[in-house]
Tab-separated table of C-alpha atoms in Angstrom:
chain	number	residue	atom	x	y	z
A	1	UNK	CA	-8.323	5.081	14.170
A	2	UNK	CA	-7.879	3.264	10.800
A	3	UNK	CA	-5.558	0.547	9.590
A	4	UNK	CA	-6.404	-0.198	5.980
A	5	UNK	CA	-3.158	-2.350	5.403
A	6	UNK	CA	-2.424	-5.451	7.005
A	7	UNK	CA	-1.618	-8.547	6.318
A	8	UNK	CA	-2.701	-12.187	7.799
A	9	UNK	CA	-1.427	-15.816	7.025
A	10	UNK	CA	-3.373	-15.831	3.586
A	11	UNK	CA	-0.326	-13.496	2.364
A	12	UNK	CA	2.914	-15.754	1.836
A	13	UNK	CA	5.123	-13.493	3.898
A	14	UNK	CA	2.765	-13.202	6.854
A	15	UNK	CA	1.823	-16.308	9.728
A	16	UNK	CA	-0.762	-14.791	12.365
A	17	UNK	CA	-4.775	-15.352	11.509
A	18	UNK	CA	-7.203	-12.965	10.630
A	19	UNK	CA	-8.620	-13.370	14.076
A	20	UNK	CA	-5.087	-12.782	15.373
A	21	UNK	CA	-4.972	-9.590	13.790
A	22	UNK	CA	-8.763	-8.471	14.119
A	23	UNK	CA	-8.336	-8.468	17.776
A	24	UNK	CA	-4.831	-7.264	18.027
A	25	UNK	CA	-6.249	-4.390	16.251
A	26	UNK	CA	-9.041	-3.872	18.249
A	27	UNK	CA	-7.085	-3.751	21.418
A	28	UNK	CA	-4.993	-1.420	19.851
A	29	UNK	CA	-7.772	0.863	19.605
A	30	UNK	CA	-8.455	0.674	15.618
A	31	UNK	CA	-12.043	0.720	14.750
A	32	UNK	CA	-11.895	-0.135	11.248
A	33	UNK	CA	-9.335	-2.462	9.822
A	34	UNK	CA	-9.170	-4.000	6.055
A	35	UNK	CA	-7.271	-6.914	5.185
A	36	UNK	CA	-5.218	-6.556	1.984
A	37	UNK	CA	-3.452	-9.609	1.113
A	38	UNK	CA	-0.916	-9.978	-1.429
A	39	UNK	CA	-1.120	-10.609	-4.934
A	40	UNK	CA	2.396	-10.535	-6.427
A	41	UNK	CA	3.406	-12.228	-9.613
A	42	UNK	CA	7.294	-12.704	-10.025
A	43	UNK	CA	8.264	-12.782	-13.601
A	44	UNK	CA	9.618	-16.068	-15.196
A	45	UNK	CA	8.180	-18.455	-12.313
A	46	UNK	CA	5.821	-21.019	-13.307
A	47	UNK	CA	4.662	-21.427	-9.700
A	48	UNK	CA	3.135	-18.288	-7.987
A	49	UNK	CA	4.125	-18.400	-4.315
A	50	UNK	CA	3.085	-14.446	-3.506
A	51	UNK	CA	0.066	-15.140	-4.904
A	52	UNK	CA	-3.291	-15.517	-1.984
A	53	UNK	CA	-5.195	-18.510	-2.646
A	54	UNK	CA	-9.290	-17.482	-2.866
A	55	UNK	CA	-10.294	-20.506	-0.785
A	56	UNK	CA	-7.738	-19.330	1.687
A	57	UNK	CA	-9.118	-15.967	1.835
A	58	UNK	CA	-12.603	-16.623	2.103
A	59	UNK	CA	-12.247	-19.481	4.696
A	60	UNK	CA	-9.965	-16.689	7.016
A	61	UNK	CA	-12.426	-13.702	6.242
A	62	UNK	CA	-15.719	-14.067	5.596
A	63	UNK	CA	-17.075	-15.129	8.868
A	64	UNK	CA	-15.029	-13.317	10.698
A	65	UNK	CA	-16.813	-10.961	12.746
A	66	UNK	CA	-15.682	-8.944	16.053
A	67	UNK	CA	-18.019	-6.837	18.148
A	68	UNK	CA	-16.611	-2.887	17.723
A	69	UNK	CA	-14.804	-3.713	14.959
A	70	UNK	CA	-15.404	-2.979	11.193
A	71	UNK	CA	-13.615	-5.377	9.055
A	72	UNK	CA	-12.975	-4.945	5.257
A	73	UNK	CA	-11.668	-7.118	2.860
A	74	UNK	CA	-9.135	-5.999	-0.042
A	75	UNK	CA	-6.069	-6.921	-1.536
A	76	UNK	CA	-2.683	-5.843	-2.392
A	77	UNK	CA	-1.978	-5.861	-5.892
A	78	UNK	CA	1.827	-5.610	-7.140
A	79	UNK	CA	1.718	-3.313	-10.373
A	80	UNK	CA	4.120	-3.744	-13.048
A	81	UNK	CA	4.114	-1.820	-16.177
A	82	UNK	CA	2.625	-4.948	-18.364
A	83	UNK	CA	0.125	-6.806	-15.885
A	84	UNK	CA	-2.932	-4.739	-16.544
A	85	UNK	CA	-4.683	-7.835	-17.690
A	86	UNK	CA	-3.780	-9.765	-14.974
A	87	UNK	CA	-4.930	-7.155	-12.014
A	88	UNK	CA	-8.596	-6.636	-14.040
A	89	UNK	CA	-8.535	-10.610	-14.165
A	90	UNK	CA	-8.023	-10.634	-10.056
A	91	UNK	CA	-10.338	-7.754	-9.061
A	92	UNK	CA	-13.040	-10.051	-10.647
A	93	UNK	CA	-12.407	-12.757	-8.259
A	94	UNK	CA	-14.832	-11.869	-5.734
A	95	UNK	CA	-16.414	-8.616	-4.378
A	96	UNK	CA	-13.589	-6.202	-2.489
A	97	UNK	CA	-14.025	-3.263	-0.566
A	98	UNK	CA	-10.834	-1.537	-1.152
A	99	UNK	CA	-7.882	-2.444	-3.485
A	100	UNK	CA	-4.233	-1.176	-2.940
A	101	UNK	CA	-1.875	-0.595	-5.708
A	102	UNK	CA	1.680	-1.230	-4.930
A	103	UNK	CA	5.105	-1.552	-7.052
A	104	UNK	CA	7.232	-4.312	-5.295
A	105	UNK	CA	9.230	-5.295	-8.219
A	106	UNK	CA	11.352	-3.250	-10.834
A	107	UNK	CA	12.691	-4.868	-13.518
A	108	UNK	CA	11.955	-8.360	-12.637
A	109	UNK	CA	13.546	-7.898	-9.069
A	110	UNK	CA	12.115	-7.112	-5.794
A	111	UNK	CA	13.204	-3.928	-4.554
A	112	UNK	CA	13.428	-5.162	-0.887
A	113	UNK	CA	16.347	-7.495	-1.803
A	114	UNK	CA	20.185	-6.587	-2.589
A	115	UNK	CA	20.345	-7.592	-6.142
A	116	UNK	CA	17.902	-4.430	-7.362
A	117	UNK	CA	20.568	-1.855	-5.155
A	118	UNK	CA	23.577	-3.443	-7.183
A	119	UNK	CA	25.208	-0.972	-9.343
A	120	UNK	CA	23.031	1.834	-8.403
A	121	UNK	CA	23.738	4.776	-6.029
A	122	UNK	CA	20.629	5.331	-3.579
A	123	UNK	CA	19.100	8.558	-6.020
A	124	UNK	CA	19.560	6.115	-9.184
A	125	UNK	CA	17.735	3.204	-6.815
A	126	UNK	CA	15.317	5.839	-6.095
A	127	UNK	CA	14.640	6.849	-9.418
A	128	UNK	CA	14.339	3.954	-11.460
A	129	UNK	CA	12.069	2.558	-9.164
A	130	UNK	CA	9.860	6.397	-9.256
A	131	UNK	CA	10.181	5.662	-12.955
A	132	UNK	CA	8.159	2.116	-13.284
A	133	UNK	CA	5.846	3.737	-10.241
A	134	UNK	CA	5.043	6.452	-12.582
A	135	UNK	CA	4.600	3.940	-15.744
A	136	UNK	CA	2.175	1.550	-13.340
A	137	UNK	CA	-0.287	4.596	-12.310
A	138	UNK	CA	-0.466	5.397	-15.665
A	139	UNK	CA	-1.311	2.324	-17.460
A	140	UNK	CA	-3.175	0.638	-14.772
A	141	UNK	CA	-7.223	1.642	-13.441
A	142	UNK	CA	-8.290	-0.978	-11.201
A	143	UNK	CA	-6.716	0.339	-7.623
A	144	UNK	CA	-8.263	2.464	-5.537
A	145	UNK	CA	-5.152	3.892	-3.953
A	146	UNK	CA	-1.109	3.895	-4.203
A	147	UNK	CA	0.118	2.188	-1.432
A	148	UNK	CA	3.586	3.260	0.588
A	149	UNK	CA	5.071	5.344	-2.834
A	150	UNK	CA	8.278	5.066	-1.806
A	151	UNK	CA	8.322	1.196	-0.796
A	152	UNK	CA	11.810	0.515	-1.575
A	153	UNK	CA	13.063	3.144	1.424
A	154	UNK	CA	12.342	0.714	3.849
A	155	UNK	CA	14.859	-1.931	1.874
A	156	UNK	CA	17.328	-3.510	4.661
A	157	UNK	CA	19.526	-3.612	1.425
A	158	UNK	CA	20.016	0.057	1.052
A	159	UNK	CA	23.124	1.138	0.952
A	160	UNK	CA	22.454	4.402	3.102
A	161	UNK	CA	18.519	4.516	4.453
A	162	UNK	CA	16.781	7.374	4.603
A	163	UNK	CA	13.308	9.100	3.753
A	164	UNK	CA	13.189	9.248	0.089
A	165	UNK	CA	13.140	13.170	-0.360
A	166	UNK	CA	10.705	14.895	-2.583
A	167	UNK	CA	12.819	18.157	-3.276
A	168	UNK	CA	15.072	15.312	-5.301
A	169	UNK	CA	12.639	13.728	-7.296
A	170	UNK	CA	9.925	16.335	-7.634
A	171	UNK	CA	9.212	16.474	-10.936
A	172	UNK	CA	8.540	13.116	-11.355
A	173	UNK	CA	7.100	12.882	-7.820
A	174	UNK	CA	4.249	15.289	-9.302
A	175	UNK	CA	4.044	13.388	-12.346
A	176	UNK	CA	2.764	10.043	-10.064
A	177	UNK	CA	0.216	12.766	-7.930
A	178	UNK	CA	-1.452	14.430	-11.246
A	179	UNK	CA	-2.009	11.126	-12.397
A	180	UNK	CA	-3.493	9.756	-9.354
A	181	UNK	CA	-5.618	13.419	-9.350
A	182	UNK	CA	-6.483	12.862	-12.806
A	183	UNK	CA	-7.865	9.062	-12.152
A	184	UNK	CA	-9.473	9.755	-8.961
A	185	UNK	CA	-7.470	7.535	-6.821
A	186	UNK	CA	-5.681	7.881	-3.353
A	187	UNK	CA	-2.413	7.465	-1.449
A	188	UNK	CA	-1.381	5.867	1.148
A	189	UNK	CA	0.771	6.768	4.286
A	190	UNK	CA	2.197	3.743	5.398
A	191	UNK	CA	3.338	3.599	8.662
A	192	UNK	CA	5.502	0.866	8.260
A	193	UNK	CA	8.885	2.899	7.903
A	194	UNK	CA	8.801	4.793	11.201
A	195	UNK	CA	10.357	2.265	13.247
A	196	UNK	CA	12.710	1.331	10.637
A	197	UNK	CA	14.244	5.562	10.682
A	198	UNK	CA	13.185	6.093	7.116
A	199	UNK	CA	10.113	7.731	8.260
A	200	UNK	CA	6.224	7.342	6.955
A	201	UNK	CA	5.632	6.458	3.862
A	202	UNK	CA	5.652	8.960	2.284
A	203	UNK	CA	6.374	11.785	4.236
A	204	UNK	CA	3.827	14.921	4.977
A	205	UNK	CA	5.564	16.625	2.404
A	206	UNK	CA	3.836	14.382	-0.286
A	207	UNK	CA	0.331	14.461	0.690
A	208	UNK	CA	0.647	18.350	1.303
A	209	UNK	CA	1.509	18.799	-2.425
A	210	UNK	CA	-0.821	16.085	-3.268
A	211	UNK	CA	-3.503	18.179	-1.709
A	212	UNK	CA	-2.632	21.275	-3.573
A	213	UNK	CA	-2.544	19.373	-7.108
A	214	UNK	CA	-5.958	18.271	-5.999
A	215	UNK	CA	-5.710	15.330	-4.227
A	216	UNK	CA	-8.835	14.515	-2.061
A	217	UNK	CA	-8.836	10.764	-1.252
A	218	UNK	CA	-6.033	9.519	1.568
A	219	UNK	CA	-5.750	6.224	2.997
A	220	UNK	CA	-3.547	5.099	6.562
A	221	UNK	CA	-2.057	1.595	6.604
A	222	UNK	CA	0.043	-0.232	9.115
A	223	UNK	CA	1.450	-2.969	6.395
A	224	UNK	CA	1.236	-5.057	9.649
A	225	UNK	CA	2.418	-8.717	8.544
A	226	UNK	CA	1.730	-10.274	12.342
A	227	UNK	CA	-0.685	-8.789	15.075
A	228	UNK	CA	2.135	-6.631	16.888
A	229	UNK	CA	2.269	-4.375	14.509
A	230	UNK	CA	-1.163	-3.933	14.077
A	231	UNK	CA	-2.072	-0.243	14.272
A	232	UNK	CA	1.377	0.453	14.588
A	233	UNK	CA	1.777	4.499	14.272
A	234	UNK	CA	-1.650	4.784	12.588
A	235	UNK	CA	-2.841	7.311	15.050
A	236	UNK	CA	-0.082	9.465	14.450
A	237	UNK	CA	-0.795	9.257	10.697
A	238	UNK	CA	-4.234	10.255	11.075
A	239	UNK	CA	-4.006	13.351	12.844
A	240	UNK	CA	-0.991	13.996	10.370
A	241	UNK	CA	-3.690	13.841	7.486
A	242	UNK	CA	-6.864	15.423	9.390
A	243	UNK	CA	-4.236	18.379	9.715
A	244	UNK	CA	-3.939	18.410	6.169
A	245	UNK	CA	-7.235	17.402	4.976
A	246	UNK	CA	-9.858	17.303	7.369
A	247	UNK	CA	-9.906	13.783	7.538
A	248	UNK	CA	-9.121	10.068	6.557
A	249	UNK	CA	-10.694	7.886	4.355
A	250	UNK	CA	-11.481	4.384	4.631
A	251	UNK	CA	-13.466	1.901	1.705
A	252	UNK	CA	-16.680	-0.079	1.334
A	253	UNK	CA	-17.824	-1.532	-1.520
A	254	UNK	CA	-15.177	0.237	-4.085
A	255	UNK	CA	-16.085	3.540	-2.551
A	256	UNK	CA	-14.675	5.959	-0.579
A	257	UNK	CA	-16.092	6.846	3.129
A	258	UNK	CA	-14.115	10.061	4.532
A	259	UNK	CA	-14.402	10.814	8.193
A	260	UNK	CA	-13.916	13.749	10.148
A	261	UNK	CA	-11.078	13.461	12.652
């Protein structure tokens, strides 16, 4: 079992420690876990608070080392459609094994918050934010994979949760998976929306037509932000994909390794 999405005390929204969390996830039965803290910039604030600090991270990582466990080290990179720069700038800042793509913010607001659902019925929420997903995978190169597509179902301030549906939203669904086919990059399912109703993220539906527009490289991730909710559905994910594909995937060194569940 594989949890290639959590989150220690480096992130600002998280409080446990890396050790914490590396042995709350090997207790939990996950062999190979990668840390992906955040790196969020929030337009039109001078001071950075979602933003990891690289002493932080290498002081909580870097010796870290628990028999039976492999531990990875990443980040969590919040795409917007004009931060390209920025996100090749950070990927230089020291040698990663994996790096997630994510879309946290549309239009200057975070998603997870009430102000971005103002205005909007749930299918307009849902589609502005597909919109700017669609515009980040295109204009950005330096992820390795797409993390939870459909972040914003999981918002506490939706108006009606639910699983964001693909039938709805499938042209421009497919528009996001060619262009993650076409780069060679992954997606995520993100188990951090099962216990919340809404579901994984995304559903099976996704990464079955992912796999027919060619999709090969697939990624599970907890999104754990303290040690209980490390490896948190993750089995169930995986046997979801190895039904699909054959297996999961998990990163060294920029590279995908896929195993055979």
């Amino acid at each position: 079992m594989f949890d290639f999405h959590i989150h220690s005390r480096v992130s600002f929204d998280a409080h446990d420690t890396g050790l914490a969390l590396a042995l709350a996830a090997r207790d939990s039965g996950v062999k190979e876990l990668c840390f992906t803290d955040h790196r969020d910039y929030e337009s039109g604030v001078a001071v950075q608070t979602m933003v990891f600090d690289l002493q932080d991270y290498s002081r909580e990582y870097d010796s870290l080392d628990i028999p039976g466990l492999k531990i990875r080290r990443g980040m969590e990179f919040g795409m917007t459609p004009d931060n390209r720069e920025q996100f090749r700038e950070d990927v230089g800042l020291r040698d990663f094994d994996f790096v997630l793509g994510s879309v946290h913010f549309i239009d200057g607001q975070d998603v997870y918050f009430a102000p971005f659902w103002e205005g909007k019925t749930i299918h307009q929420a849902e589609r502005r934010y597909l919109e700017d997903t669609l515009r980040c995978v295109t204009v950005h190169d330096d992820f390795d994979v797409l993390a939870h597509l459909n972040f914003l179902s999981k918002s506490p301030a939706s108006p009606c949760p639910r699983p964001l549906a693909y039938q709805e939203h499938a042209e421009i669904v497919d528009a996001i998976l060619e262009t993650l086919v076409k780069k060679g990059k992954g997606l995520e399912m993100n188990t951090s929306g099962v216990d919340r109703k809404v579901g994984f993220l995304p559903e099976r539906e996704f990464f079955l037509r992912f796999r027919e527009l060619g999709g090969q490289i697939v990624t599970v991730g907890s999104d754990a932000h303290n040690s209980a909710r490390v490896g948190q559905y993750t089995a169930r994910a995986c046997e979801i994909l190895s039904e699909i594909f054959g297996y999961v995937c998990t990163f060294e060194n920029r590279q995908p390794i896929f195993h055979k569940i």
